[in-house]
């Protein structure tokens, strides 16, 4: 099996919203948390978020993602390898915690709970976190309807299609997971002729072929509903707000979850 994240970074520059935050979204992070004078913990190495805050520490489990995607260390920012579910930082040591899609990168309800717990642990009292989430709709998509929507020109880019397929294939249990190989398999069954898809939609073959990073990977993503994520976050935070994250493709499924008043255990 391949190392998913060690391969993923090679396609990073080909990714677009909703998989990466837009400048509008970055501004919303900044506005919601008032990050100008904040010491920030970033979950992952999303380069668009690397300039936020007075200082920023990024933590990612993949050294290859750090070397391939991170914007580079400086006096005020640095990145290190670490486990989000056991963060290598002291309790109450950050003014803000931010992340982009990190709740979908863990593969169970238990893991999401552990991540919320770690966010609560490392936040200073009275401070807040903001995580952009990828939330599947309450009523699951139908793959045939997704295919029809694409052919009718109703899906803006390939990455929005990829997330629609992923959410349609997500399990209905409490974990709400999907293997990345299953996403690729479903795509190949819907659109076996990639060149025809490119011609029909105007999407580049390079963009479409990014789905091949899922081949041979054992990685699973999770796509819980927004109601589930709010409920899970509520076990750790008294304040849980949902804030729209912009106007890019599929943005309605990708709001910010803003968390405050941590409950420490």
Short mmCIF file of C-alpha atoms in Angstrom, two decimals:
data_model
loop_
_atom_site.label_atom_id
_atom_site.label_comp_id
_atom_site.label_asym_id
_atom_site.label_seq_id
_atom_site.Cartn_x
_atom_site.Cartn_y
_atom_site.Cartn_z
CA UNK A 1 0.00 0.00 0.00
CA UNK A 2 1.14 3.54 -0.73
CA UNK A 3 1.71 6.26 1.85
CA UNK A 4 -1.23 8.51 1.04
CA UNK A 5 0.10 11.79 2.40
CA UNK A 6 3.60 11.26 1.06
CA UNK A 7 2.06 11.11 -2.43
CA UNK A 8 -0.63 13.73 -1.83
CA UNK A 9 1.76 16.66 -1.66
CA UNK A 10 2.84 16.11 -5.27
CA UNK A 11 -0.61 17.17 -6.49
CA UNK A 12 -1.02 20.10 -4.12
CA UNK A 13 -0.61 22.85 -6.72
CA UNK A 14 -3.33 21.28 -8.87
CA UNK A 15 -5.91 21.42 -6.08
CA UNK A 16 -8.51 24.17 -5.88
CA UNK A 17 -11.49 25.14 -3.73
CA UNK A 18 -13.22 23.45 -2.00
CA UNK A 19 -10.10 21.38 -1.19
CA UNK A 20 -8.04 24.51 -0.48
CA UNK A 21 -9.16 27.73 1.22
CA UNK A 22 -9.63 30.87 -0.85
CA UNK A 23 -8.35 34.33 0.13
CA UNK A 24 -11.92 35.13 1.20
CA UNK A 25 -11.89 32.15 3.55
CA UNK A 26 -8.52 33.14 5.01
CA UNK A 27 -9.97 36.57 5.75
CA UNK A 28 -12.91 34.98 7.55
CA UNK A 29 -10.55 32.94 9.76
CA UNK A 30 -8.74 36.16 10.64
CA UNK A 31 -11.93 38.10 11.29
CA UNK A 32 -13.61 35.46 13.44
CA UNK A 33 -10.61 34.87 15.72
CA UNK A 34 -8.99 38.33 15.63
CA UNK A 35 -5.61 36.79 14.90
CA UNK A 36 -3.46 39.90 14.52
CA UNK A 37 -1.73 39.53 17.89
CA UNK A 38 -2.37 35.82 18.41
CA UNK A 39 0.01 32.92 18.86
CA UNK A 40 -1.62 30.35 16.57
CA UNK A 41 -1.51 26.57 16.30
CA UNK A 42 -2.24 25.34 12.77
CA UNK A 43 -3.36 21.72 12.34
CA UNK A 44 -1.74 20.75 9.04
CA UNK A 45 0.50 22.79 6.79
CA UNK A 46 -2.07 24.64 4.66
CA UNK A 47 0.11 27.36 3.12
CA UNK A 48 -2.78 29.81 2.72
CA UNK A 49 -3.12 29.94 6.51
CA UNK A 50 0.60 30.17 7.27
CA UNK A 51 0.73 33.96 7.43
CA UNK A 52 -2.01 34.37 10.03
CA UNK A 53 -1.30 35.46 13.59
CA UNK A 54 1.64 37.06 15.35
CA UNK A 55 3.30 33.65 15.36
CA UNK A 56 2.24 30.27 14.05
CA UNK A 57 3.24 26.69 14.74
CA UNK A 58 2.02 24.13 12.21
CA UNK A 59 1.84 20.45 13.13
CA UNK A 60 1.44 17.70 10.54
CA UNK A 61 1.95 13.95 10.84
CA UNK A 62 3.69 13.72 7.44
CA UNK A 63 7.25 15.00 7.16
CA UNK A 64 6.83 14.82 3.38
CA UNK A 65 3.81 17.12 3.49
CA UNK A 66 5.85 19.55 5.56
CA UNK A 67 8.75 19.54 3.12
CA UNK A 68 6.52 19.61 0.04
CA UNK A 69 3.73 22.01 1.00
CA UNK A 70 4.76 24.19 3.95
CA UNK A 71 5.47 27.83 3.14
CA UNK A 72 8.81 27.64 4.96
CA UNK A 73 9.97 28.47 8.47
CA UNK A 74 10.74 32.04 9.50
CA UNK A 75 11.21 34.02 12.69
CA UNK A 76 7.46 33.95 13.34
CA UNK A 77 6.39 30.61 11.88
CA UNK A 78 7.59 27.03 11.88
CA UNK A 79 6.32 23.53 11.20
CA UNK A 80 6.97 20.25 12.96
CA UNK A 81 5.85 16.63 12.70
CA UNK A 82 3.38 15.44 15.29
CA UNK A 83 0.15 13.61 16.05
CA UNK A 84 -2.97 15.78 16.21
CA UNK A 85 -4.55 13.36 18.67
CA UNK A 86 -1.60 13.77 21.06
CA UNK A 87 -0.26 17.22 20.30
CA UNK A 88 3.38 17.78 21.36
CA UNK A 89 2.61 21.15 22.98
CA UNK A 90 1.80 22.34 26.50
CA UNK A 91 -1.67 22.81 27.89
CA UNK A 92 -3.18 26.31 27.44
CA UNK A 93 -0.31 27.48 25.24
CA UNK A 94 -2.08 29.06 22.22
CA UNK A 95 -4.35 32.02 21.63
CA UNK A 96 -6.02 30.28 18.69
CA UNK A 97 -6.17 26.92 16.93
CA UNK A 98 -7.05 26.76 13.25
CA UNK A 99 -7.31 23.98 10.70
CA UNK A 100 -8.57 23.31 7.20
CA UNK A 101 -10.45 20.05 6.72
CA UNK A 102 -8.58 18.36 9.54
CA UNK A 103 -11.72 16.77 11.00
CA UNK A 104 -12.19 14.84 7.74
CA UNK A 105 -8.60 13.61 7.83
CA UNK A 106 -9.30 11.53 10.96
CA UNK A 107 -11.26 8.36 10.43
CA UNK A 108 -13.75 7.84 13.26
CA UNK A 109 -16.08 9.56 15.71
CA UNK A 110 -13.68 8.60 18.51
CA UNK A 111 -10.78 10.24 16.67
CA UNK A 112 -12.79 13.39 16.03
CA UNK A 113 -13.60 13.52 19.74
CA UNK A 114 -9.93 13.12 20.62
CA UNK A 115 -9.05 15.95 18.25
CA UNK A 116 -11.66 18.26 19.79
CA UNK A 117 -10.25 17.34 23.19
CA UNK A 118 -6.71 18.24 22.17
CA UNK A 119 -7.88 21.56 20.73
CA UNK A 120 -9.61 22.31 24.03
CA UNK A 121 -6.48 21.33 25.98
CA UNK A 122 -4.03 23.59 24.15
CA UNK A 123 -6.22 26.71 23.97
CA UNK A 124 -5.66 29.44 26.53
CA UNK A 125 -8.73 30.23 28.68
CA UNK A 126 -11.23 32.42 26.87
CA UNK A 127 -9.67 31.80 23.47
CA UNK A 128 -11.20 30.28 20.35
CA UNK A 129 -10.57 27.81 17.54
CA UNK A 130 -11.87 27.74 13.98
CA UNK A 131 -11.89 24.64 11.79
CA UNK A 132 -13.17 24.60 8.21
CA UNK A 133 -15.19 21.41 7.97
CA UNK A 134 -16.30 19.21 5.10
CA UNK A 135 -19.83 18.22 6.10
CA UNK A 136 -21.97 15.84 4.07
CA UNK A 137 -25.64 16.79 3.65
CA UNK A 138 -28.32 15.23 5.84
CA UNK A 139 -29.87 13.62 2.76
CA UNK A 140 -27.17 11.59 1.01
CA UNK A 141 -26.38 12.33 -2.63
CA UNK A 142 -27.22 9.76 -5.26
CA UNK A 143 -24.32 8.89 -7.59
CA UNK A 144 -26.58 8.83 -10.66
CA UNK A 145 -27.80 12.32 -9.82
CA UNK A 146 -24.22 13.49 -9.40
CA UNK A 147 -23.41 12.13 -12.85
CA UNK A 148 -26.40 13.94 -14.34
CA UNK A 149 -25.42 17.17 -12.57
CA UNK A 150 -21.92 17.00 -14.03
CA UNK A 151 -23.21 16.36 -17.55
CA UNK A 152 -25.61 19.30 -17.19
CA UNK A 153 -22.74 21.62 -16.23
CA UNK A 154 -23.86 21.92 -12.62
CA UNK A 155 -20.54 21.06 -10.94
CA UNK A 156 -18.01 23.89 -11.04
CA UNK A 157 -14.74 21.98 -10.90
CA UNK A 158 -13.31 18.50 -10.53
CA UNK A 159 -12.52 18.91 -6.85
CA UNK A 160 -16.14 19.74 -6.06
CA UNK A 161 -17.09 16.56 -7.93
CA UNK A 162 -14.55 14.55 -5.93
CA UNK A 163 -16.05 15.73 -2.64
CA UNK A 164 -19.62 15.10 -3.86
CA UNK A 165 -18.68 11.52 -4.71
CA UNK A 166 -16.84 11.06 -1.41
CA UNK A 167 -19.82 12.27 0.61
CA UNK A 168 -22.21 10.07 -1.38
CA UNK A 169 -20.08 7.02 -0.56
CA UNK A 170 -19.70 7.78 3.16
CA UNK A 171 -20.96 5.18 5.64
CA UNK A 172 -24.16 5.87 7.58
CA UNK A 173 -22.73 4.80 10.94
CA UNK A 174 -21.38 7.13 13.62
CA UNK A 175 -17.93 7.24 12.01
CA UNK A 176 -19.16 8.49 8.61
CA UNK A 177 -16.09 7.24 6.79
CA UNK A 178 -15.10 6.39 3.25
CA UNK A 179 -11.92 4.84 1.91
CA UNK A 180 -10.16 6.99 -0.63
CA UNK A 181 -9.90 3.95 -2.90
CA UNK A 182 -13.72 3.75 -2.88
CA UNK A 183 -13.90 7.39 -4.02
CA UNK A 184 -11.67 6.61 -6.99
CA UNK A 185 -13.57 3.43 -7.83
CA UNK A 186 -16.91 5.26 -7.81
CA UNK A 187 -15.49 7.99 -10.02
CA UNK A 188 -14.10 5.49 -12.52
CA UNK A 189 -17.46 3.73 -12.69
CA UNK A 190 -19.32 6.99 -13.29
CA UNK A 191 -16.82 8.43 -15.77
CA UNK A 192 -14.74 5.66 -17.37
CA UNK A 193 -13.67 7.95 -20.24
CA UNK A 194 -11.68 10.75 -18.63
CA UNK A 195 -10.92 12.46 -21.93
CA UNK A 196 -14.62 12.67 -22.72
CA UNK A 197 -15.24 14.13 -19.25
CA UNK A 198 -12.53 16.73 -19.81
CA UNK A 199 -13.99 17.67 -23.20
CA UNK A 200 -17.52 17.91 -21.77
CA UNK A 201 -16.60 20.01 -18.72
CA UNK A 202 -13.49 21.91 -19.75
CA UNK A 203 -11.61 20.48 -16.77
CA UNK A 204 -7.95 19.73 -17.36
CA UNK A 205 -6.73 16.16 -17.49
CA UNK A 206 -4.10 17.10 -14.90
CA UNK A 207 -6.87 18.10 -12.49
CA UNK A 208 -8.91 14.97 -13.16
CA UNK A 209 -5.89 12.71 -12.76
CA UNK A 210 -5.30 13.98 -9.21
CA UNK A 211 -7.78 11.30 -8.13
CA UNK A 212 -5.11 8.70 -8.88
CA UNK A 213 -3.34 9.67 -5.64
CA UNK A 214 -6.05 7.55 -4.00
CA UNK A 215 -4.93 4.38 -5.78
CA UNK A 216 -3.42 1.79 -3.45
CA UNK A 217 -4.02 3.88 -0.33
CA UNK A 218 -5.53 2.51 2.88
CA UNK A 219 -6.47 6.01 4.07
CA UNK A 220 -10.06 6.71 5.11
CA UNK A 221 -11.70 10.13 5.34
CA UNK A 222 -14.71 11.05 7.43
CA UNK A 223 -17.59 13.27 6.34
CA UNK A 224 -19.99 13.68 9.25
CA UNK A 225 -23.04 15.91 8.92
CA UNK A 226 -22.84 19.42 10.34
CA UNK A 227 -25.33 18.46 13.07
CA UNK A 228 -23.06 15.58 14.11
CA UNK A 229 -19.97 17.77 14.16
CA UNK A 230 -21.71 20.42 16.25
CA UNK A 231 -22.89 17.76 18.70
CA UNK A 232 -19.40 16.23 18.97
CA UNK A 233 -17.80 19.65 19.44
CA UNK A 234 -20.38 20.47 22.11
CA UNK A 235 -18.93 17.77 24.33
CA UNK A 236 -15.78 19.91 24.61
CA UNK A 237 -16.90 23.50 24.04
CA UNK A 238 -19.79 25.53 25.45
CA UNK A 239 -19.74 27.81 22.42
CA UNK A 240 -20.08 26.22 18.97
CA UNK A 241 -20.90 28.53 16.05
CA UNK A 242 -21.20 27.85 12.34
CA UNK A 243 -19.86 30.59 10.06
CA UNK A 244 -20.07 30.56 6.24
CA UNK A 245 -16.59 30.31 4.74
CA UNK A 246 -17.07 32.05 1.40
CA UNK A 247 -18.61 31.74 -2.05
CA UNK A 248 -16.48 29.09 -3.80
CA UNK A 249 -17.76 25.79 -5.26
CA UNK A 250 -19.50 23.62 -2.60
CA UNK A 251 -18.89 26.27 0.07
CA UNK A 252 -22.30 25.50 1.58
CA UNK A 253 -20.85 22.19 2.79
CA UNK A 254 -17.60 23.73 4.06
CA UNK A 255 -18.36 26.24 6.82
CA UNK A 256 -16.11 27.23 9.70
CA UNK A 257 -16.85 25.61 13.04
CA UNK A 258 -15.89 28.28 15.58
CA UNK A 259 -15.28 26.90 19.07
CA UNK A 260 -15.00 28.69 22.39
CA UNK A 261 -15.28 28.23 26.18
CA UNK A 262 -13.41 24.93 26.31
CA UNK A 263 -14.48 22.29 28.84
CA UNK A 264 -11.31 20.76 30.20
CA UNK A 265 -11.47 17.25 31.69
#
